[in-house]
């Protein structure tokens, strides 16, 4: 059984859907990349999985059970955590305060919070140096690290990361993907939204989205097939 199954999602912001029946699965332990151009529907897809948008029809299943109309916070307790597009850190709180807020669902277990904090600091040593700095004064790259770190603080089973590489230098984007790969290797399943095909070498599964539908799915070695790049670049 897949950890995540998205079944026939139809989602819109008004009467007209922008997702026209999107279905895919992500296996436990995978790093899955959802690629597509501006407006393809990537953010709409992960926002629906996180419970921020209600589908007109279709379902999101975790471990084979529908999440139904569960709220975003209930989904966090079920192990689904979103690192949103545009970082959205709390600018007037420090790095440490931002991270601790990410562990709100774990607040009754200070030991878990401490462990997750240590883990995030292992992944992003830069954040240790900046622990007491206000998040709003961090560089763009540091804010992105903080956003990924904050999403990790709830100790999710499934991390949704929406365009972490946007606005980062190629080197920094690579660093974020490498850390994401490590997060996956340490046991967290990841669904990562990207526009940059440079992420493909890190993926176990790639989904290509265009105009609210899935155009192509590739698993394993098929990801490195030139046809996939053509399908994406030609989209
Ligand atoms: N709040 C909103 N109200 C109305 N339409 C929206 C809203 N958010 C997104 N849309 C529309 O839904 C479609 C899909 O948008 P979405 O943000 O999911 O795309 P995306 O693939 O994440 O694009 P990008 O790479 O630019 O972030 C677009 O046509 C967009 O204009
Ligand atoms: Mg988006």
PDB file of C-alpha atoms and ligand atoms in Angstrom:
ATOM      1  CA  UNK A   1       0.000   0.000   0.000  1.00  0.00           C
ATOM      2  CA  UNK A   2       1.267   3.488  -0.793  1.00  0.00           C
ATOM      3  CA  UNK A   3       1.832   6.000   1.966  1.00  0.00           C
ATOM      4  CA  UNK A   4       0.043   8.672  -0.067  1.00  0.00           C
ATOM      5  CA  UNK A   5      -2.628   8.168  -2.657  1.00  0.00           C
ATOM      6  CA  UNK A   6      -4.261  11.049  -4.467  1.00  0.00           C
ATOM      7  CA  UNK A   7      -7.379   9.862  -6.238  1.00  0.00           C
ATOM      8  CA  UNK A   8      -9.125  11.811  -8.979  1.00  0.00           C
ATOM      9  CA  UNK A   9      -8.741  15.234  -7.410  1.00  0.00           C
ATOM     10  CA  UNK A  10     -10.845  18.014  -8.869  1.00  0.00           C
ATOM     11  CA  UNK A  11     -10.004  21.313  -7.161  1.00  0.00           C
ATOM     12  CA  UNK A  12     -10.694  24.951  -7.952  1.00  0.00           C
ATOM     13  CA  UNK A  13     -10.868  28.365  -6.366  1.00  0.00           C
ATOM     14  CA  UNK A  14     -14.261  29.172  -7.841  1.00  0.00           C
ATOM     15  CA  UNK A  15     -16.707  27.287 -10.004  1.00  0.00           C
ATOM     16  CA  UNK A  16     -14.028  26.307 -12.521  1.00  0.00           C
ATOM     17  CA  UNK A  17     -11.588  23.613 -11.459  1.00  0.00           C
ATOM     18  CA  UNK A  18      -7.851  24.075 -11.948  1.00  0.00           C
ATOM     19  CA  UNK A  19      -7.111  20.402 -11.213  1.00  0.00           C
ATOM     20  CA  UNK A  20      -9.036  18.146 -13.553  1.00  0.00           C
ATOM     21  CA  UNK A  21      -8.873  14.700 -11.948  1.00  0.00           C
ATOM     22  CA  UNK A  22      -5.329  14.262 -10.677  1.00  0.00           C
ATOM     23  CA  UNK A  23      -4.327  10.785  -9.449  1.00  0.00           C
ATOM     24  CA  UNK A  24      -0.956   9.495  -8.266  1.00  0.00           C
ATOM     25  CA  UNK A  25       0.694   7.536  -5.488  1.00  0.00           C
ATOM     26  CA  UNK A  26       3.830   8.018  -3.432  1.00  0.00           C
ATOM     27  CA  UNK A  27       5.396   4.979  -1.787  1.00  0.00           C
ATOM     28  CA  UNK A  28       6.753   5.117   1.728  1.00  0.00           C
ATOM     29  CA  UNK A  29      10.448   6.047   1.708  1.00  0.00           C
ATOM     30  CA  UNK A  30      10.407   7.775  -1.675  1.00  0.00           C
ATOM     31  CA  UNK A  31      11.428  11.233  -2.767  1.00  0.00           C
ATOM     32  CA  UNK A  32       8.817  12.144  -5.338  1.00  0.00           C
ATOM     33  CA  UNK A  33       9.161  15.269  -7.464  1.00  0.00           C
ATOM     34  CA  UNK A  34       6.169  17.090  -8.944  1.00  0.00           C
ATOM     35  CA  UNK A  35       7.371  19.175 -11.877  1.00  0.00           C
ATOM     36  CA  UNK A  36       5.449  21.667 -13.942  1.00  0.00           C
ATOM     37  CA  UNK A  37       5.503  25.191 -15.310  1.00  0.00           C
ATOM     38  CA  UNK A  38       3.870  28.272 -13.731  1.00  0.00           C
ATOM     39  CA  UNK A  39       0.181  27.733 -13.171  1.00  0.00           C
ATOM     40  CA  UNK A  40       0.294  23.961 -13.773  1.00  0.00           C
ATOM     41  CA  UNK A  41      -1.472  23.292 -10.468  1.00  0.00           C
ATOM     42  CA  UNK A  42       1.415  22.112  -8.279  1.00  0.00           C
ATOM     43  CA  UNK A  43       0.692  24.364  -5.300  1.00  0.00           C
ATOM     44  CA  UNK A  44      -3.014  23.578  -5.611  1.00  0.00           C
ATOM     45  CA  UNK A  45      -2.150  19.869  -5.406  1.00  0.00           C
ATOM     46  CA  UNK A  46       0.028  20.043  -2.280  1.00  0.00           C
ATOM     47  CA  UNK A  47      -2.310  22.564  -0.610  1.00  0.00           C
ATOM     48  CA  UNK A  48      -5.160  20.097  -1.073  1.00  0.00           C
ATOM     49  CA  UNK A  49      -3.092  17.247   0.385  1.00  0.00           C
ATOM     50  CA  UNK A  50      -2.282  19.478   3.379  1.00  0.00           C
ATOM     51  CA  UNK A  51      -5.990  20.260   3.852  1.00  0.00           C
ATOM     52  CA  UNK A  52      -5.772  23.974   3.011  1.00  0.00           C
ATOM     53  CA  UNK A  53      -8.117  23.526   0.048  1.00  0.00           C
ATOM     54  CA  UNK A  54     -11.175  21.300  -0.184  1.00  0.00           C
ATOM     55  CA  UNK A  55     -11.536  19.290  -3.389  1.00  0.00           C
ATOM     56  CA  UNK A  56     -14.781  19.473  -5.356  1.00  0.00           C
ATOM     57  CA  UNK A  57     -14.354  15.737  -5.737  1.00  0.00           C
ATOM     58  CA  UNK A  58     -11.712  13.099  -5.257  1.00  0.00           C
ATOM     59  CA  UNK A  59      -9.788  11.927  -2.236  1.00  0.00           C
ATOM     60  CA  UNK A  60      -6.482  12.078  -0.435  1.00  0.00           C
ATOM     61  CA  UNK A  61      -5.553   8.817   1.296  1.00  0.00           C
ATOM     62  CA  UNK A  62      -2.808   8.226   3.830  1.00  0.00           C
ATOM     63  CA  UNK A  63      -1.966   4.561   4.460  1.00  0.00           C
ATOM     64  CA  UNK A  64      -5.074   3.675   2.480  1.00  0.00           C
ATOM     65  CA  UNK A  65      -7.440   5.692   4.704  1.00  0.00           C
ATOM     66  CA  UNK A  66      -9.137   8.812   3.404  1.00  0.00           C
ATOM     67  CA  UNK A  67      -8.227  12.052   5.160  1.00  0.00           C
ATOM     68  CA  UNK A  68     -11.750  13.218   4.336  1.00  0.00           C
ATOM     69  CA  UNK A  69     -12.454  16.714   5.559  1.00  0.00           C
ATOM     70  CA  UNK A  70      -9.736  16.707   8.208  1.00  0.00           C
ATOM     71  CA  UNK A  71      -8.311  20.134   9.029  1.00  0.00           C
ATOM     72  CA  UNK A  72      -4.712  21.099   8.243  1.00  0.00           C
ATOM     73  CA  UNK A  73      -3.740  20.737  11.920  1.00  0.00           C
ATOM     74  CA  UNK A  74      -5.334  17.279  12.136  1.00  0.00           C
ATOM     75  CA  UNK A  75      -3.309  16.317   9.069  1.00  0.00           C
ATOM     76  CA  UNK A  76      -0.126  17.480  10.795  1.00  0.00           C
ATOM     77  CA  UNK A  77      -1.015  15.151  13.691  1.00  0.00           C
ATOM     78  CA  UNK A  78      -1.459  12.380  11.120  1.00  0.00           C
ATOM     79  CA  UNK A  79       2.077  13.012   9.896  1.00  0.00           C
ATOM     80  CA  UNK A  80       1.586  15.337   6.918  1.00  0.00           C
ATOM     81  CA  UNK A  81       3.649  18.531   7.013  1.00  0.00           C
ATOM     82  CA  UNK A  82       3.823  21.320   4.424  1.00  0.00           C
ATOM     83  CA  UNK A  83       6.735  23.649   3.750  1.00  0.00           C
ATOM     84  CA  UNK A  84       4.738  26.271   1.836  1.00  0.00           C
ATOM     85  CA  UNK A  85       5.613  28.178  -1.296  1.00  0.00           C
ATOM     86  CA  UNK A  86       7.246  31.513  -0.472  1.00  0.00           C
ATOM     87  CA  UNK A  87       8.734  30.305   2.851  1.00  0.00           C
ATOM     88  CA  UNK A  88       6.292  32.174   5.102  1.00  0.00           C
ATOM     89  CA  UNK A  89       8.525  32.265   8.164  1.00  0.00           C
ATOM     90  CA  UNK A  90       7.367  34.455  11.063  1.00  0.00           C
ATOM     91  CA  UNK A  91       9.631  37.480  10.484  1.00  0.00           C
ATOM     92  CA  UNK A  92       9.437  38.949  13.998  1.00  0.00           C
ATOM     93  CA  UNK A  93      10.197  35.685  15.759  1.00  0.00           C
ATOM     94  CA  UNK A  94      13.661  34.230  16.148  1.00  0.00           C
ATOM     95  CA  UNK A  95      14.909  31.184  14.307  1.00  0.00           C
ATOM     96  CA  UNK A  96      14.434  29.044  17.412  1.00  0.00           C
ATOM     97  CA  UNK A  97      10.903  30.370  18.024  1.00  0.00           C
ATOM     98  CA  UNK A  98       9.953  29.642  14.410  1.00  0.00           C
ATOM     99  CA  UNK A  99      11.243  26.093  14.757  1.00  0.00           C
ATOM    100  CA  UNK A 100       9.474  25.493  18.060  1.00  0.00           C
ATOM    101  CA  UNK A 101       6.186  26.644  16.548  1.00  0.00           C
ATOM    102  CA  UNK A 102       6.636  23.945  13.902  1.00  0.00           C
ATOM    103  CA  UNK A 103       6.548  21.413  16.741  1.00  0.00           C
ATOM    104  CA  UNK A 104       3.236  22.701  18.149  1.00  0.00           C
ATOM    105  CA  UNK A 105       1.577  19.304  17.556  1.00  0.00           C
ATOM    106  CA  UNK A 106       4.372  17.715  19.650  1.00  0.00           C
ATOM    107  CA  UNK A 107       4.298  20.284  22.460  1.00  0.00           C
ATOM    108  CA  UNK A 108       3.392  17.671  25.070  1.00  0.00           C
ATOM    109  CA  UNK A 109       6.604  15.814  24.361  1.00  0.00           C
ATOM    110  CA  UNK A 110       9.535  18.158  25.078  1.00  0.00           C
ATOM    111  CA  UNK A 111      11.944  15.306  24.401  1.00  0.00           C
ATOM    112  CA  UNK A 112      10.661  14.873  20.848  1.00  0.00           C
ATOM    113  CA  UNK A 113      10.840  18.638  20.302  1.00  0.00           C
ATOM    114  CA  UNK A 114      14.459  18.674  21.524  1.00  0.00           C
ATOM    115  CA  UNK A 115      15.334  15.704  19.265  1.00  0.00           C
ATOM    116  CA  UNK A 116      13.752  17.319  16.226  1.00  0.00           C
ATOM    117  CA  UNK A 117      15.506  20.603  16.953  1.00  0.00           C
ATOM    118  CA  UNK A 118      18.863  18.802  17.110  1.00  0.00           C
ATOM    119  CA  UNK A 119      18.016  17.005  13.880  1.00  0.00           C
ATOM    120  CA  UNK A 120      17.140  20.257  12.074  1.00  0.00           C
ATOM    121  CA  UNK A 121      20.358  21.843  13.334  1.00  0.00           C
ATOM    122  CA  UNK A 122      22.285  18.809  12.031  1.00  0.00           C
ATOM    123  CA  UNK A 123      20.751  19.264   8.591  1.00  0.00           C
ATOM    124  CA  UNK A 124      21.227  23.026   8.583  1.00  0.00           C
ATOM    125  CA  UNK A 125      24.229  24.023  10.759  1.00  0.00           C
ATOM    126  CA  UNK A 126      23.757  27.588   9.524  1.00  0.00           C
ATOM    127  CA  UNK A 127      20.594  27.824  11.608  1.00  0.00           C
ATOM    128  CA  UNK A 128      22.493  27.057  14.818  1.00  0.00           C
ATOM    129  CA  UNK A 129      24.647  30.143  14.327  1.00  0.00           C
ATOM    130  CA  UNK A 130      21.498  32.187  13.741  1.00  0.00           C
ATOM    131  CA  UNK A 131      19.337  30.700  16.493  1.00  0.00           C
ATOM    132  CA  UNK A 132      18.577  34.035  18.162  1.00  0.00           C
ATOM    133  CA  UNK A 133      18.297  36.099  14.994  1.00  0.00           C
ATOM    134  CA  UNK A 134      14.887  37.396  13.877  1.00  0.00           C
ATOM    135  CA  UNK A 135      13.745  35.314  10.929  1.00  0.00           C
ATOM    136  CA  UNK A 136      12.868  38.422   8.914  1.00  0.00           C
ATOM    137  CA  UNK A 137      16.521  39.446   8.896  1.00  0.00           C
ATOM    138  CA  UNK A 138      17.788  36.126   7.488  1.00  0.00           C
ATOM    139  CA  UNK A 139      18.950  35.886   3.881  1.00  0.00           C
ATOM    140  CA  UNK A 140      16.558  34.293   1.389  1.00  0.00           C
ATOM    141  CA  UNK A 141      18.512  31.036   1.463  1.00  0.00           C
ATOM    142  CA  UNK A 142      18.556  30.948   5.257  1.00  0.00           C
ATOM    143  CA  UNK A 143      14.804  31.611   5.358  1.00  0.00           C
ATOM    144  CA  UNK A 144      14.288  28.665   3.019  1.00  0.00           C
ATOM    145  CA  UNK A 145      16.351  26.421   5.293  1.00  0.00           C
ATOM    146  CA  UNK A 146      14.278  27.649   8.229  1.00  0.00           C
ATOM    147  CA  UNK A 147      11.040  26.915   6.382  1.00  0.00           C
ATOM    148  CA  UNK A 148      12.139  23.355   5.592  1.00  0.00           C
ATOM    149  CA  UNK A 149      13.384  22.936   9.157  1.00  0.00           C
ATOM    150  CA  UNK A 150      10.138  24.209  10.624  1.00  0.00           C
ATOM    151  CA  UNK A 151       8.146  21.698   8.554  1.00  0.00           C
ATOM    152  CA  UNK A 152      10.378  18.933   9.923  1.00  0.00           C
ATOM    153  CA  UNK A 153       9.744  19.895  13.539  1.00  0.00           C
ATOM    154  CA  UNK A 154       6.409  18.043  13.687  1.00  0.00           C
ATOM    155  CA  UNK A 155       8.337  14.841  12.873  1.00  0.00           C
ATOM    156  CA  UNK A 156       6.254  14.140   9.773  1.00  0.00           C
ATOM    157  CA  UNK A 157       5.941  10.884   7.890  1.00  0.00           C
ATOM    158  CA  UNK A 158       5.231  12.822   4.716  1.00  0.00           C
ATOM    159  CA  UNK A 159       6.855  16.184   3.959  1.00  0.00           C
ATOM    160  CA  UNK A 160       5.395  18.364   1.231  1.00  0.00           C
ATOM    161  CA  UNK A 161       7.924  20.944   0.045  1.00  0.00           C
ATOM    162  CA  UNK A 162       6.667  23.599  -2.369  1.00  0.00           C
ATOM    163  CA  UNK A 163       9.381  25.105  -4.616  1.00  0.00           C
ATOM    164  CA  UNK A 164      12.174  25.304  -2.088  1.00  0.00           C
ATOM    165  CA  UNK A 165      14.699  26.220  -4.787  1.00  0.00           C
ATOM    166  CA  UNK A 166      12.852  29.295  -6.043  1.00  0.00           C
ATOM    167  CA  UNK A 167      15.093  32.367  -5.951  1.00  0.00           C
ATOM    168  CA  UNK A 168      18.139  30.466  -4.701  1.00  0.00           C
ATOM    169  CA  UNK A 169      21.512  30.322  -6.421  1.00  0.00           C
ATOM    170  CA  UNK A 170      22.191  27.021  -8.245  1.00  0.00           C
ATOM    171  CA  UNK A 171      24.624  26.036  -5.467  1.00  0.00           C
ATOM    172  CA  UNK A 172      22.157  26.760  -2.688  1.00  0.00           C
ATOM    173  CA  UNK A 173      19.325  25.029  -4.564  1.00  0.00           C
ATOM    174  CA  UNK A 174      21.547  21.954  -4.783  1.00  0.00           C
ATOM    175  CA  UNK A 175      22.268  22.129  -1.069  1.00  0.00           C
ATOM    176  CA  UNK A 176      18.543  22.196  -0.301  1.00  0.00           C
ATOM    177  CA  UNK A 177      17.960  19.171  -2.589  1.00  0.00           C
ATOM    178  CA  UNK A 178      20.877  17.305  -1.010  1.00  0.00           C
ATOM    179  CA  UNK A 179      19.508  17.902   2.467  1.00  0.00           C
ATOM    180  CA  UNK A 180      16.064  16.807   1.256  1.00  0.00           C
ATOM    181  CA  UNK A 181      17.681  13.611  -0.048  1.00  0.00           C
ATOM    182  CA  UNK A 182      19.201  13.075   3.377  1.00  0.00           C
ATOM    183  CA  UNK A 183      15.827  13.682   5.055  1.00  0.00           C
ATOM    184  CA  UNK A 184      14.421  10.971   2.798  1.00  0.00           C
ATOM    185  CA  UNK A 185      17.329   8.621   3.545  1.00  0.00           C
ATOM    186  CA  UNK A 186      16.630   9.134   7.261  1.00  0.00           C
ATOM    187  CA  UNK A 187      13.103   7.806   6.738  1.00  0.00           C
ATOM    188  CA  UNK A 188      10.748  10.681   5.876  1.00  0.00           C
ATOM    189  CA  UNK A 189       8.803  10.341   2.634  1.00  0.00           C
ATOM    190  CA  UNK A 190       8.984  13.527   0.566  1.00  0.00           C
ATOM    191  CA  UNK A 191       6.799  15.042  -2.134  1.00  0.00           C
ATOM    192  CA  UNK A 192       8.715  17.988  -3.561  1.00  0.00           C
ATOM    193  CA  UNK A 193       7.251  20.546  -5.959  1.00  0.00           C
ATOM    194  CA  UNK A 194       9.782  22.012  -8.386  1.00  0.00           C
ATOM    195  CA  UNK A 195      10.002  23.936 -11.601  1.00  0.00           C
ATOM    196  CA  UNK A 196      13.680  23.214 -12.019  1.00  0.00           C
ATOM    197  CA  UNK A 197      14.431  19.922 -13.810  1.00  0.00           C
ATOM    198  CA  UNK A 198      17.852  19.957 -12.107  1.00  0.00           C
ATOM    199  CA  UNK A 199      16.133  18.192  -9.205  1.00  0.00           C
ATOM    200  CA  UNK A 200      15.484  15.019 -11.248  1.00  0.00           C
ATOM    201  CA  UNK A 201      18.711  13.194 -10.250  1.00  0.00           C
ATOM    202  CA  UNK A 202      17.462  13.278  -6.641  1.00  0.00           C
ATOM    203  CA  UNK A 203      14.043  11.798  -7.425  1.00  0.00           C
ATOM    204  CA  UNK A 204      12.787   8.215  -7.018  1.00  0.00           C
ATOM    205  CA  UNK A 205       9.553   9.168  -8.774  1.00  0.00           C
ATOM    206  CA  UNK A 206       8.797  12.089 -11.068  1.00  0.00           C
ATOM    207  CA  UNK A 207       5.383  13.468 -11.964  1.00  0.00           C
ATOM    208  CA  UNK A 208       4.995  15.971 -14.766  1.00  0.00           C
ATOM    209  CA  UNK A 209       1.997  18.237 -14.482  1.00  0.00           C
ATOM    210  CA  UNK A 210       0.532  20.501 -17.118  1.00  0.00           C
ATOM    211  CA  UNK A 211      -2.641  22.593 -16.994  1.00  0.00           C
ATOM    212  CA  UNK A 212      -4.110  20.743 -14.050  1.00  0.00           C
ATOM    213  CA  UNK A 213      -3.504  17.216 -15.286  1.00  0.00           C
ATOM    214  CA  UNK A 214      -0.659  14.724 -14.914  1.00  0.00           C
ATOM    215  CA  UNK A 215       1.104  14.335 -18.219  1.00  0.00           C
ATOM    216  CA  UNK A 216       3.672  11.749 -17.285  1.00  0.00           C
ATOM    217  CA  UNK A 217       4.910   9.605 -14.383  1.00  0.00           C
ATOM    218  CA  UNK A 218       8.352   8.039 -14.221  1.00  0.00           C
ATOM    219  CA  UNK A 219       9.835   5.767 -11.581  1.00  0.00           C
ATOM    220  CA  UNK A 220      13.454   4.744 -10.997  1.00  0.00           C
ATOM    221  CA  UNK A 221      15.738   4.701 -14.023  1.00  0.00           C
ATOM    222  CA  UNK A 222      12.969   5.968 -16.337  1.00  0.00           C
ATOM    223  CA  UNK A 223      13.413   9.350 -14.635  1.00  0.00           C
ATOM    224  CA  UNK A 224      16.748   9.749 -16.379  1.00  0.00           C
ATOM    225  CA  UNK A 225      15.248   8.959 -19.750  1.00  0.00           C
ATOM    226  CA  UNK A 226      15.636  11.876 -22.169  1.00  0.00           C
ATOM    227  CA  UNK A 227      11.950  11.556 -23.094  1.00  0.00           C
ATOM    228  CA  UNK A 228      10.944  12.702 -19.653  1.00  0.00           C
ATOM    229  CA  UNK A 229      12.975  15.859 -19.985  1.00  0.00           C
ATOM    230  CA  UNK A 230      11.453  16.413 -23.408  1.00  0.00           C
ATOM    231  CA  UNK A 231       7.960  15.880 -22.035  1.00  0.00           C
ATOM    232  CA  UNK A 232       8.698  18.498 -19.418  1.00  0.00           C
ATOM    233  CA  UNK A 233      10.680  20.973 -21.446  1.00  0.00           C
ATOM    234  CA  UNK A 234       8.318  20.582 -24.375  1.00  0.00           C
ATOM    235  CA  UNK A 235       5.330  21.195 -22.098  1.00  0.00           C
TER     236      UNK A 235
HETATM  237  N1  LIG B   1      -6.193  31.816  -4.755  1.00  0.00           N
HETATM  238  C1  LIG B   1      -6.477  31.626  -6.042  1.00  0.00           C
HETATM  239  N2  LIG B   1      -7.598  32.130  -6.603  1.00  0.00           N
HETATM  240  C2  LIG B   1      -7.900  31.906  -7.897  1.00  0.00           C
HETATM  241  N3  LIG B   1      -7.123  31.187  -8.740  1.00  0.00           N
HETATM  242  C3  LIG B   1      -5.998  30.659  -8.243  1.00  0.00           C
HETATM  243  C4  LIG B   1      -5.609  30.856  -6.876  1.00  0.00           C
HETATM  244  N4  LIG B   1      -4.439  30.214  -6.683  1.00  0.00           N
HETATM  245  C5  LIG B   1      -4.109  29.653  -7.872  1.00  0.00           C
HETATM  246  N5  LIG B   1      -5.039  29.912  -8.812  1.00  0.00           N
HETATM  247  C6  LIG B   1      -5.013  29.481 -10.211  1.00  0.00           C
HETATM  248  O1  LIG B   1      -4.880  28.065 -10.252  1.00  0.00           O
HETATM  249  C7  LIG B   1      -3.999  27.660 -11.269  1.00  0.00           C
HETATM  250  C8  LIG B   1      -2.912  26.761 -10.679  1.00  0.00           C
HETATM  251  O2  LIG B   1      -2.147  27.515  -9.772  1.00  0.00           O
HETATM  252  P1  LIG B   1      -1.028  26.895  -8.839  1.00  0.00           P
HETATM  253  O3  LIG B   1      -0.639  27.940  -7.879  1.00  0.00           O
HETATM  254  O4  LIG B   1      -1.501  25.588  -8.295  1.00  0.00           O
HETATM  255  O5  LIG B   1       0.136  26.617  -9.899  1.00  0.00           O
HETATM  256  P2  LIG B   1       1.654  26.210  -9.688  1.00  0.00           P
HETATM  257  O6  LIG B   1       1.903  25.012 -10.547  1.00  0.00           O
HETATM  258  O7  LIG B   1       1.963  26.064  -8.239  1.00  0.00           O
HETATM  259  O8  LIG B   1       2.439  27.444 -10.324  1.00  0.00           O
HETATM  260  P3  LIG B   1       3.810  28.182  -9.862  1.00  0.00           P
HETATM  261  O9  LIG B   1       4.921  27.314 -10.352  1.00  0.00           O
HETATM  262  O10 LIG B   1       3.759  29.488 -10.545  1.00  0.00           O
HETATM  263  O11 LIG B   1       3.801  28.292  -8.367  1.00  0.00           O
HETATM  264  C9  LIG B   1      -3.465  28.947 -11.901  1.00  0.00           C
HETATM  265  O12 LIG B   1      -4.166  29.157 -13.090  1.00  0.00           O
HETATM  266  C10 LIG B   1      -3.780  30.013 -10.877  1.00  0.00           C
HETATM  267  O13 LIG B   1      -4.053  31.247 -11.486  1.00  0.00           O
HETATM  268 MG1  LIG B   2       3.180  27.093  -6.965  1.00  0.00          MG
END
